[in-house]
mmCIF file of C-alpha atoms in Angstrom:
data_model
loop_
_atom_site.group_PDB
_atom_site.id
_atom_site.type_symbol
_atom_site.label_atom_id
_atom_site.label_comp_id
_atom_site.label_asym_id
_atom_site.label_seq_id
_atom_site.Cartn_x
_atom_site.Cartn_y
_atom_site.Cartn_z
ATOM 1 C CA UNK A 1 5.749 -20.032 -3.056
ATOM 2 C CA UNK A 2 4.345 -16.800 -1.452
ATOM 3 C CA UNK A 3 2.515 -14.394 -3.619
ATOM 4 C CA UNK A 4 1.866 -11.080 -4.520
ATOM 5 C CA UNK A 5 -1.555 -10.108 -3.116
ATOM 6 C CA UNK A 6 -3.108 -6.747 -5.256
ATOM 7 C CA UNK A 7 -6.131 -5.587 -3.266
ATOM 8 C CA UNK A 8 -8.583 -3.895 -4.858
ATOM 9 C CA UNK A 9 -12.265 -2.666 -4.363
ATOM 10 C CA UNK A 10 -13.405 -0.700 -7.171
ATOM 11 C CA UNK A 11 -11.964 2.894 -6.687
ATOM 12 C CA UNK A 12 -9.978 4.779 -9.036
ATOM 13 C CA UNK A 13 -6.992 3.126 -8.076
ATOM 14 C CA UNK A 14 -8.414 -0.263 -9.305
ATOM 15 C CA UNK A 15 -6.406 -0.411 -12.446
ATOM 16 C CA UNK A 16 -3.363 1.237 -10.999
ATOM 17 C CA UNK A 17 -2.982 -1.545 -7.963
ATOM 18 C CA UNK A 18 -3.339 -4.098 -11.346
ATOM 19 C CA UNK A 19 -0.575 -2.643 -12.920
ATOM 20 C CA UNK A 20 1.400 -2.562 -10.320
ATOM 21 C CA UNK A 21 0.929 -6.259 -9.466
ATOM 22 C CA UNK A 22 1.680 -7.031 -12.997
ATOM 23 C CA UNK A 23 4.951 -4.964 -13.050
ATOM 24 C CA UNK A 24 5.776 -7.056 -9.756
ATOM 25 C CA UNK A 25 5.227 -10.452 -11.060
ATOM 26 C CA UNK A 26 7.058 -9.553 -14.145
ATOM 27 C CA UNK A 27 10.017 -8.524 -12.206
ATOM 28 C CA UNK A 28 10.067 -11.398 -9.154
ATOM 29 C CA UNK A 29 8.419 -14.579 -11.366
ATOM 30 C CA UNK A 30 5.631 -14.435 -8.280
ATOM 31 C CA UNK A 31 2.036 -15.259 -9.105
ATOM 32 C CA UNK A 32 -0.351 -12.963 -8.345
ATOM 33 C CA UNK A 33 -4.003 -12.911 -6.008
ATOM 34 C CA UNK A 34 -6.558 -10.480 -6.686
ATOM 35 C CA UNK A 35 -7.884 -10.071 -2.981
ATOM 36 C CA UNK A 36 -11.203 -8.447 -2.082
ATOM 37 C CA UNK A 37 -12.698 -7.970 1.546
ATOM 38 C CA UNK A 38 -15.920 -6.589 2.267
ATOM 39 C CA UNK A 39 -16.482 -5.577 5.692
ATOM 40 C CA UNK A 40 -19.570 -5.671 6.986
ATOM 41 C CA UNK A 41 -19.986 -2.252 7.689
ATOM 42 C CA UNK A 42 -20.147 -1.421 3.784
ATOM 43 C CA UNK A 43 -23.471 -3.262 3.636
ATOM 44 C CA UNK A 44 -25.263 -3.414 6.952
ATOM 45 C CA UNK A 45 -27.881 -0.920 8.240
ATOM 46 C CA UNK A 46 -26.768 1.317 11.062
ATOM 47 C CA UNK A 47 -29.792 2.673 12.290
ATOM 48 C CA UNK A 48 -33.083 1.150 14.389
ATOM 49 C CA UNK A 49 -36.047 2.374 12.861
ATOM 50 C CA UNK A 50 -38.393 0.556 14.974
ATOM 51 C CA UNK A 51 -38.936 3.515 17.938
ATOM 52 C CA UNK A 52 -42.027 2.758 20.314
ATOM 53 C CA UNK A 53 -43.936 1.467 17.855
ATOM 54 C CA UNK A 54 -46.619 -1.161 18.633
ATOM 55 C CA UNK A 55 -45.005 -4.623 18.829
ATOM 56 C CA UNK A 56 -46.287 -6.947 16.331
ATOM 57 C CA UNK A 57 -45.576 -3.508 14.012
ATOM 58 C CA UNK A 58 -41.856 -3.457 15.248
ATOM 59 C CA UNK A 59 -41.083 -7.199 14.737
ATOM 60 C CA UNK A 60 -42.636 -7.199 11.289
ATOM 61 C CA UNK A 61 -40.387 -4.101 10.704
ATOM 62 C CA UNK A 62 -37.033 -5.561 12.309
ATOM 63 C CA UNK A 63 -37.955 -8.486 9.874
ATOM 64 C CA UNK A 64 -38.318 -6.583 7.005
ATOM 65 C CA UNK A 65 -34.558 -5.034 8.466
ATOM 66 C CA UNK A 66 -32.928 -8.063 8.616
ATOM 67 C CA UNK A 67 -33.893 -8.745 5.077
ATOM 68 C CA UNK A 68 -32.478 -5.573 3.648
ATOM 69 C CA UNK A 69 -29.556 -6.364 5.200
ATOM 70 C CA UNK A 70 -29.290 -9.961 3.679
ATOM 71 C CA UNK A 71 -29.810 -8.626 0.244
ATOM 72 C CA UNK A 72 -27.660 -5.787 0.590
ATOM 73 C CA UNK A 73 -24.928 -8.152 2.074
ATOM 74 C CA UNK A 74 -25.598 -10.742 -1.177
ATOM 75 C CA UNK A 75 -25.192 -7.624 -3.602
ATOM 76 C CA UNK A 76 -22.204 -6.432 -2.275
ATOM 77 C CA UNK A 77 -20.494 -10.197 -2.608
ATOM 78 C CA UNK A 78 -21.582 -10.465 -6.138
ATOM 79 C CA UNK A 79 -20.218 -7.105 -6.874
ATOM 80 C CA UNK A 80 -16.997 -8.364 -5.061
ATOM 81 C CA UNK A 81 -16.821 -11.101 -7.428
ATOM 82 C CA UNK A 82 -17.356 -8.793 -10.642
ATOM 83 C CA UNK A 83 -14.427 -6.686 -9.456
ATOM 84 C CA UNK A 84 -12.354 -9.553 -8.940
ATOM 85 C CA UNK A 85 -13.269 -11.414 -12.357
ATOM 86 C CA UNK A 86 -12.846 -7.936 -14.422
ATOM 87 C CA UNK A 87 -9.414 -7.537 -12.403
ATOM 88 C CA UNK A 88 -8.361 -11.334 -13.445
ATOM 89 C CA UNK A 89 -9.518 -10.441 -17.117
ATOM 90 C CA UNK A 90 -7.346 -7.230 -17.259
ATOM 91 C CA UNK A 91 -4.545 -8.914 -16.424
ATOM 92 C CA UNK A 92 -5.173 -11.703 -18.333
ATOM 93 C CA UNK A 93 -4.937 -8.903 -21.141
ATOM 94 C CA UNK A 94 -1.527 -7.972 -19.716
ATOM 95 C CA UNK A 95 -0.228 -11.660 -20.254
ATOM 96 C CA UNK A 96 -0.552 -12.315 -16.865
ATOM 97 C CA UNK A 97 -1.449 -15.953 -16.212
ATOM 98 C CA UNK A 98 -2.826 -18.030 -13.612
ATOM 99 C CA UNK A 99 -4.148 -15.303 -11.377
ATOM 100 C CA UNK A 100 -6.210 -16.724 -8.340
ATOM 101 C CA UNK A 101 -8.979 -14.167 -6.618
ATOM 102 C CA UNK A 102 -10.218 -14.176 -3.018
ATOM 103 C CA UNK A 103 -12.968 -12.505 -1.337
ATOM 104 C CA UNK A 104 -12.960 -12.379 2.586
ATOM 105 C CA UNK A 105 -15.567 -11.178 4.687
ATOM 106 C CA UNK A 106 -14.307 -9.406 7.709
ATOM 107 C CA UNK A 107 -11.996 -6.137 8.522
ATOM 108 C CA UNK A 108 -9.146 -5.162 5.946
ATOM 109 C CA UNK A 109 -6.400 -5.088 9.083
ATOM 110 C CA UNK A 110 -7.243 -8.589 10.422
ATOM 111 C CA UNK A 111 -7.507 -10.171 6.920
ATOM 112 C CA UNK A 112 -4.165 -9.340 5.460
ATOM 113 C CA UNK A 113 -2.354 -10.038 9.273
ATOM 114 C CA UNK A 114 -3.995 -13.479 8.541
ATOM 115 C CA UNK A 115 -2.929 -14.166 5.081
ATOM 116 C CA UNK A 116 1.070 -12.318 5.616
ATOM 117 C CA UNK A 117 2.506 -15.681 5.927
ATOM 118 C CA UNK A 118 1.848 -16.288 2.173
ATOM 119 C CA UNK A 119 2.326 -12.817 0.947
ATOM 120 C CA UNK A 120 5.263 -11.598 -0.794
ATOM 121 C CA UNK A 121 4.206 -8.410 -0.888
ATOM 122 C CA UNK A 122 0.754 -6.216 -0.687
ATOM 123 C CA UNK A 123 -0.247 -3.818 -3.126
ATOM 124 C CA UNK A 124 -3.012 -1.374 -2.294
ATOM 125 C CA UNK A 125 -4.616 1.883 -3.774
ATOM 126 C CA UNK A 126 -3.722 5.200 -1.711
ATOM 127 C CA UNK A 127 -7.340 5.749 -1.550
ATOM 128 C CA UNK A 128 -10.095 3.267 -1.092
ATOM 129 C CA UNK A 129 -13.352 3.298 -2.538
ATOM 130 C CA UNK A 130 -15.028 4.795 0.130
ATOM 131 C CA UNK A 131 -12.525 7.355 1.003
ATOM 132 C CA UNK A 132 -11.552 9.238 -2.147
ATOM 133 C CA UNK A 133 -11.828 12.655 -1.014
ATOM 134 C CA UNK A 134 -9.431 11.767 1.952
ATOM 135 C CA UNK A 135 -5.576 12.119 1.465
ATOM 136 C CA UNK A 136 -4.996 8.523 2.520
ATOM 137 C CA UNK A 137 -7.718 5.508 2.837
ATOM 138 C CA UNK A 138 -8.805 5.206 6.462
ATOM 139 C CA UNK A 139 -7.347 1.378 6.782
ATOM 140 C CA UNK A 140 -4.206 1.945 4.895
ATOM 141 C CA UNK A 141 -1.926 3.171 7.701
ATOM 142 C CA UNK A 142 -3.013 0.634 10.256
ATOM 143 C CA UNK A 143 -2.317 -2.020 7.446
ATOM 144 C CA UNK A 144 1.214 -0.872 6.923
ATOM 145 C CA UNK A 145 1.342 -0.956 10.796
ATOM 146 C CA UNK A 146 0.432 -3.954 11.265
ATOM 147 C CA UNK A 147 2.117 -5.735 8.502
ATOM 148 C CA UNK A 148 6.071 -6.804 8.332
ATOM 149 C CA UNK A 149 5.740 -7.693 4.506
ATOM 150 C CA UNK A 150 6.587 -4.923 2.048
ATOM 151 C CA UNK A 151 3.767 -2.722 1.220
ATOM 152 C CA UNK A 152 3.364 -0.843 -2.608
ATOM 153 C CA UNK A 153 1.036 2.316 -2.511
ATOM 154 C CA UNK A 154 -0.129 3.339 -5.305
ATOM 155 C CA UNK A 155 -2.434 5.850 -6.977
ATOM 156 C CA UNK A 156 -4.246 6.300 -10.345
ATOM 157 C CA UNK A 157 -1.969 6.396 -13.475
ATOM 158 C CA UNK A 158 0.508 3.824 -12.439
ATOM 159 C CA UNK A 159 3.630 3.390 -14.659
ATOM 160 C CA UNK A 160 6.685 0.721 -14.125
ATOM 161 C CA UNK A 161 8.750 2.725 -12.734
ATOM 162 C CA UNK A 162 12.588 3.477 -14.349
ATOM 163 C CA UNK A 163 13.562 5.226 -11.673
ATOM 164 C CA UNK A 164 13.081 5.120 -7.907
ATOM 165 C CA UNK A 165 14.314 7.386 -5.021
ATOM 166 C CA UNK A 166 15.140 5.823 -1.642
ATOM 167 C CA UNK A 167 15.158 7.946 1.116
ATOM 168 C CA UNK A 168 18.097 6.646 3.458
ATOM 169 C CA UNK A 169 19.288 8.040 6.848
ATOM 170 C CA UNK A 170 21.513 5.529 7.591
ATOM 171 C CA UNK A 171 19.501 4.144 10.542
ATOM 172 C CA UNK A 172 19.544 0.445 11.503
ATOM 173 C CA UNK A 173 16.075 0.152 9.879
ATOM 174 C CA UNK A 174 17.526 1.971 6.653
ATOM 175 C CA UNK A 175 20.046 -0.495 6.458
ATOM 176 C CA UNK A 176 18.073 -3.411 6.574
ATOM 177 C CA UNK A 177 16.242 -1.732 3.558
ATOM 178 C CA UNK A 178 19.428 -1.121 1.817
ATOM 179 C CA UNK A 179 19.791 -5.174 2.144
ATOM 180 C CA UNK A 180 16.130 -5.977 0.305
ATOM 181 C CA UNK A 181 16.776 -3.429 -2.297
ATOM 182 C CA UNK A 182 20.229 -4.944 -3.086
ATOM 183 C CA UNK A 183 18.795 -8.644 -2.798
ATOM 184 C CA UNK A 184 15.641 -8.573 -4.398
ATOM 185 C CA UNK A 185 14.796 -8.792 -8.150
ATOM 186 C CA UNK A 186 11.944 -6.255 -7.772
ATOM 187 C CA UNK A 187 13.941 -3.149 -8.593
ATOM 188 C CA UNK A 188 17.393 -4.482 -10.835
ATOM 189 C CA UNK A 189 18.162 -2.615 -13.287
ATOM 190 C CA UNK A 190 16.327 0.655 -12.186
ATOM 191 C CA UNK A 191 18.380 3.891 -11.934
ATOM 192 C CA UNK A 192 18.139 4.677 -8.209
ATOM 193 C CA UNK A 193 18.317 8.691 -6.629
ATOM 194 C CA UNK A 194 20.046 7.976 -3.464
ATOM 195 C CA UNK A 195 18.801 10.712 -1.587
ATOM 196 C CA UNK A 196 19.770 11.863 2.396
ATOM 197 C CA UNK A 197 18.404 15.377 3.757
ATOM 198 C CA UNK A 198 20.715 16.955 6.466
ATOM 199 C CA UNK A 199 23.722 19.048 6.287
ATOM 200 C CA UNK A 200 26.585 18.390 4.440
ATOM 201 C CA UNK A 201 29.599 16.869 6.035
ATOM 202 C CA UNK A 202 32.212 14.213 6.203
ATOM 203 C CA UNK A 203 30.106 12.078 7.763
ATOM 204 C CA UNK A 204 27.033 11.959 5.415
ATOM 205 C CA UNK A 205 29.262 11.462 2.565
ATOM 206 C CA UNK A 206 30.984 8.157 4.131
ATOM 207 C CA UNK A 207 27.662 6.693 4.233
ATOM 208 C CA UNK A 208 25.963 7.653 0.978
ATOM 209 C CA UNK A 209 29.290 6.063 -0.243
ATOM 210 C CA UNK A 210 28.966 2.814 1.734
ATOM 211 C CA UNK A 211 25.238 2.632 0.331
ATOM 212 C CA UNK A 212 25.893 3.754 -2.995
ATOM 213 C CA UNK A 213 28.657 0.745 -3.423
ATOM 214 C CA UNK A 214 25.937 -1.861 -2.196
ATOM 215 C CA UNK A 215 23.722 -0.854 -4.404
ATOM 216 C CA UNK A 216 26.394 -0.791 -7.495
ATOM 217 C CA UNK A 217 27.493 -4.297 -6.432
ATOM 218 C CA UNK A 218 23.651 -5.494 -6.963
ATOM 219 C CA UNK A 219 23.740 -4.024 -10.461
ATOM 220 C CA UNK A 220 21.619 -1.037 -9.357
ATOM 221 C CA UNK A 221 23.087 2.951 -11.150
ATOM 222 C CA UNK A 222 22.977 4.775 -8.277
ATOM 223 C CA UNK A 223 23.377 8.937 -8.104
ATOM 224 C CA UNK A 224 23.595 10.224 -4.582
ATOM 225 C CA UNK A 225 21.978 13.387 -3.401
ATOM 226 C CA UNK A 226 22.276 15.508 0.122
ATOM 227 C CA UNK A 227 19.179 17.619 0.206
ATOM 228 C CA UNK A 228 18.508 20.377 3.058
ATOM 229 C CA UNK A 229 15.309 21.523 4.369
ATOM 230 C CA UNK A 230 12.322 19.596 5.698
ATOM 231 C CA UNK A 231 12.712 15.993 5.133
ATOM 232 C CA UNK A 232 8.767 15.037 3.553
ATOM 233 C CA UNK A 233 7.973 18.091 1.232
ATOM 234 C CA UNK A 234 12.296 17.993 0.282
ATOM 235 C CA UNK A 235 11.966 14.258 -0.903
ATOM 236 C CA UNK A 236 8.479 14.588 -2.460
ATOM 237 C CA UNK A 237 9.392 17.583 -4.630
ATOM 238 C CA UNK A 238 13.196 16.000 -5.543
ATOM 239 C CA UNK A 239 10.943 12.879 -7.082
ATOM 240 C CA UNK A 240 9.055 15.033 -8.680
ATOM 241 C CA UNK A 241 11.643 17.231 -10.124
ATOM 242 C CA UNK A 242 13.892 14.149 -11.499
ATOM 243 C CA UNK A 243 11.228 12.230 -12.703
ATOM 244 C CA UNK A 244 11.455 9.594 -10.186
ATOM 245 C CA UNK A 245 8.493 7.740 -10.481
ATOM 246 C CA UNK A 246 8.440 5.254 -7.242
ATOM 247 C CA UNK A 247 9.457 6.215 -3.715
ATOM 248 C CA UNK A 248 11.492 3.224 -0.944
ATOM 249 C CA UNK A 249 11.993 3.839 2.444
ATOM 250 C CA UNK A 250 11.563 2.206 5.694
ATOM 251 C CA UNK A 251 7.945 2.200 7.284
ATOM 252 C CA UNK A 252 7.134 3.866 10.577
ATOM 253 C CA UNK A 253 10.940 3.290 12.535
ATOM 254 C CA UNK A 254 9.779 4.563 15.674
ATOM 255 C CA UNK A 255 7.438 3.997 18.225
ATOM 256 C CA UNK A 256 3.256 5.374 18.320
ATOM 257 C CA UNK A 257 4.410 7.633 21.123
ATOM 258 C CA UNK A 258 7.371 9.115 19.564
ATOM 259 C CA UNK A 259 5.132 9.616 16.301
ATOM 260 C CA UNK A 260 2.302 11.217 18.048
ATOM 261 C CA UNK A 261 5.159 13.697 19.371
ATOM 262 C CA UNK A 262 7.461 14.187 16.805
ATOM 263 C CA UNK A 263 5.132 13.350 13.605
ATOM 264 C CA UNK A 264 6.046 10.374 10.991
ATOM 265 C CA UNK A 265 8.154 10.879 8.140
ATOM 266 C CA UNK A 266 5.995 8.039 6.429
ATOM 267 C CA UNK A 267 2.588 9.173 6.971
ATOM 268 C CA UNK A 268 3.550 12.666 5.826
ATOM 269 C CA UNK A 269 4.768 11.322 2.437
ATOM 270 C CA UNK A 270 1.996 8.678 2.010
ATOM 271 C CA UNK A 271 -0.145 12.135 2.249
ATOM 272 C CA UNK A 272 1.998 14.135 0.634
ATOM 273 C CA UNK A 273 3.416 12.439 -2.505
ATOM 274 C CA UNK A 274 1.876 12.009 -5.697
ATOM 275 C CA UNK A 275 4.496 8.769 -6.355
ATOM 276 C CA UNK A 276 3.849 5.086 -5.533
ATOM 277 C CA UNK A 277 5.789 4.192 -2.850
ATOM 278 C CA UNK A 278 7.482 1.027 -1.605
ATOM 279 C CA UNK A 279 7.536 0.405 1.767
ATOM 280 C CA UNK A 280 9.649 -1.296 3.692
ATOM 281 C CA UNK A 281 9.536 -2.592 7.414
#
């Protein structure tokens, strides 16, 4: 059985990615893992303080270095395995039973590439403890790169959702999404704002129709919408505006060169939005 895997690291977004995970497992019948990774770079020292000091003086200090390091690498696990208990206990609180933890050393990419054949889905914080004044946490779009398994983003305040908006353009890679909405447990019995941006016309109304009968057939209530404008700040503000309180759409469809041209319609509404979202690849 694969599991949901809720990473967390002490931000803000601690109790939110816990929530989330709980709202998941409640919905799917999938356990859950608290994961934690500390990289080494959150405990190391960076800098060599030795200079051109006499020698005996600079092997003493390198010493005395290589110490700090040890016990700064030894705190930093034991917190690790504070966050991970209080995590377990919080959803223990939230009837959530049999949660396992895990604590990895190593970088947040490699770790989760390693453990996607038993993941269900990863849930993460849109900011990271070390990067709360950013708009996104530093690792979070190479994870969702990298990774083929849905990916929940989520940020302080979380809620189970009642209603989601999923951003469709009809593309092959929307389509596939359209599928895992309609066969998955996670979101039944949500109301769902079907929502395209373009210009009305024959065309876009065929295939809101085509998804919106999917989506009926998997017992989803589905309105449609055609929105104009820009597509990220139109389907932030619509969520906002109907009180949709989790966003789906496919993750990064095109290729790093095409982005780096053209933009990304996902990393402008993982910056953007102040919904979770669901991600899809």
């Amino acid at each position: 059985m694969k599991n949901i895997f809720a990473c967390i690291d002490g931000s803000l977004a601690m109790t939110a990615v816990c929530d989330a995970a709980a709202w998941a497992s409640i919905n799917t019948g999938l356990p859950i893992t608290l994961l934690h990774v500390l990289e080494k770079s959150e405990f190391e020292g960076h800098s060599d303080l030795s200079g051109n000091i006499g020698l005996g003086s600079r092997e003493l200090l390198l010493q005395e270095l290589a110490e700090l390091d040890h016990q700064r690498s030894r705190l930093a696990h034991e917190q690790g395995r504070i966050l991970l208990n209080s995590g377990k206990e919080y959803l223990a609180d939230l009837g959530m039973s049999g949660v396992e933890t895990l604590q990895r050393h190593g970088q947040l990419v490699e770790t989760t590439q390693e453990l996607s054949s038993g993941m269900r889905m990863l849930i993460m914080g849109k900011q990271g403890m070390t990067h709360a004044h950013e708009l996104i946490g530093s690792h979070l779009e190479n994870v969702i790169r990298s990774l083929t398994n849905p990916i929940m983003v989520v940020q302080p305040g979380f809620q189970a959702p009642s209603r989601f908006l999923f951003a469709y353009d009809a593309s092959p890679t929307a389509k596939k999404v359209l599928e895992l909405i309609a066969s998955s447990p996670l979101l039944k019995g949500l109301e769902c704002e079907l929502v395209m941006v373009g210009e009305p016309g024959d065309e876009h109304t065929r295939q809101q129709a085509e998804a919106k009968q999917v989506l009926k057939s998997a017992g989803i209530k589905v309105t449609t919408r055609l929105l104009q404008g820009d597509v990220v700040p139109v389907i932030c503000q619509h969520a906002t505006e109907v009180g949709c309180d989790l966003i789906v759409m496919g993750a990064y469809g095109h290729s790093r060169i095409r982005q780096f041209i053209v933009g990304s319609t996902t990393t402008g509404i993982l910056k953007t939005s102040h919904t979770s979202l669901l991600l899809l690849r």
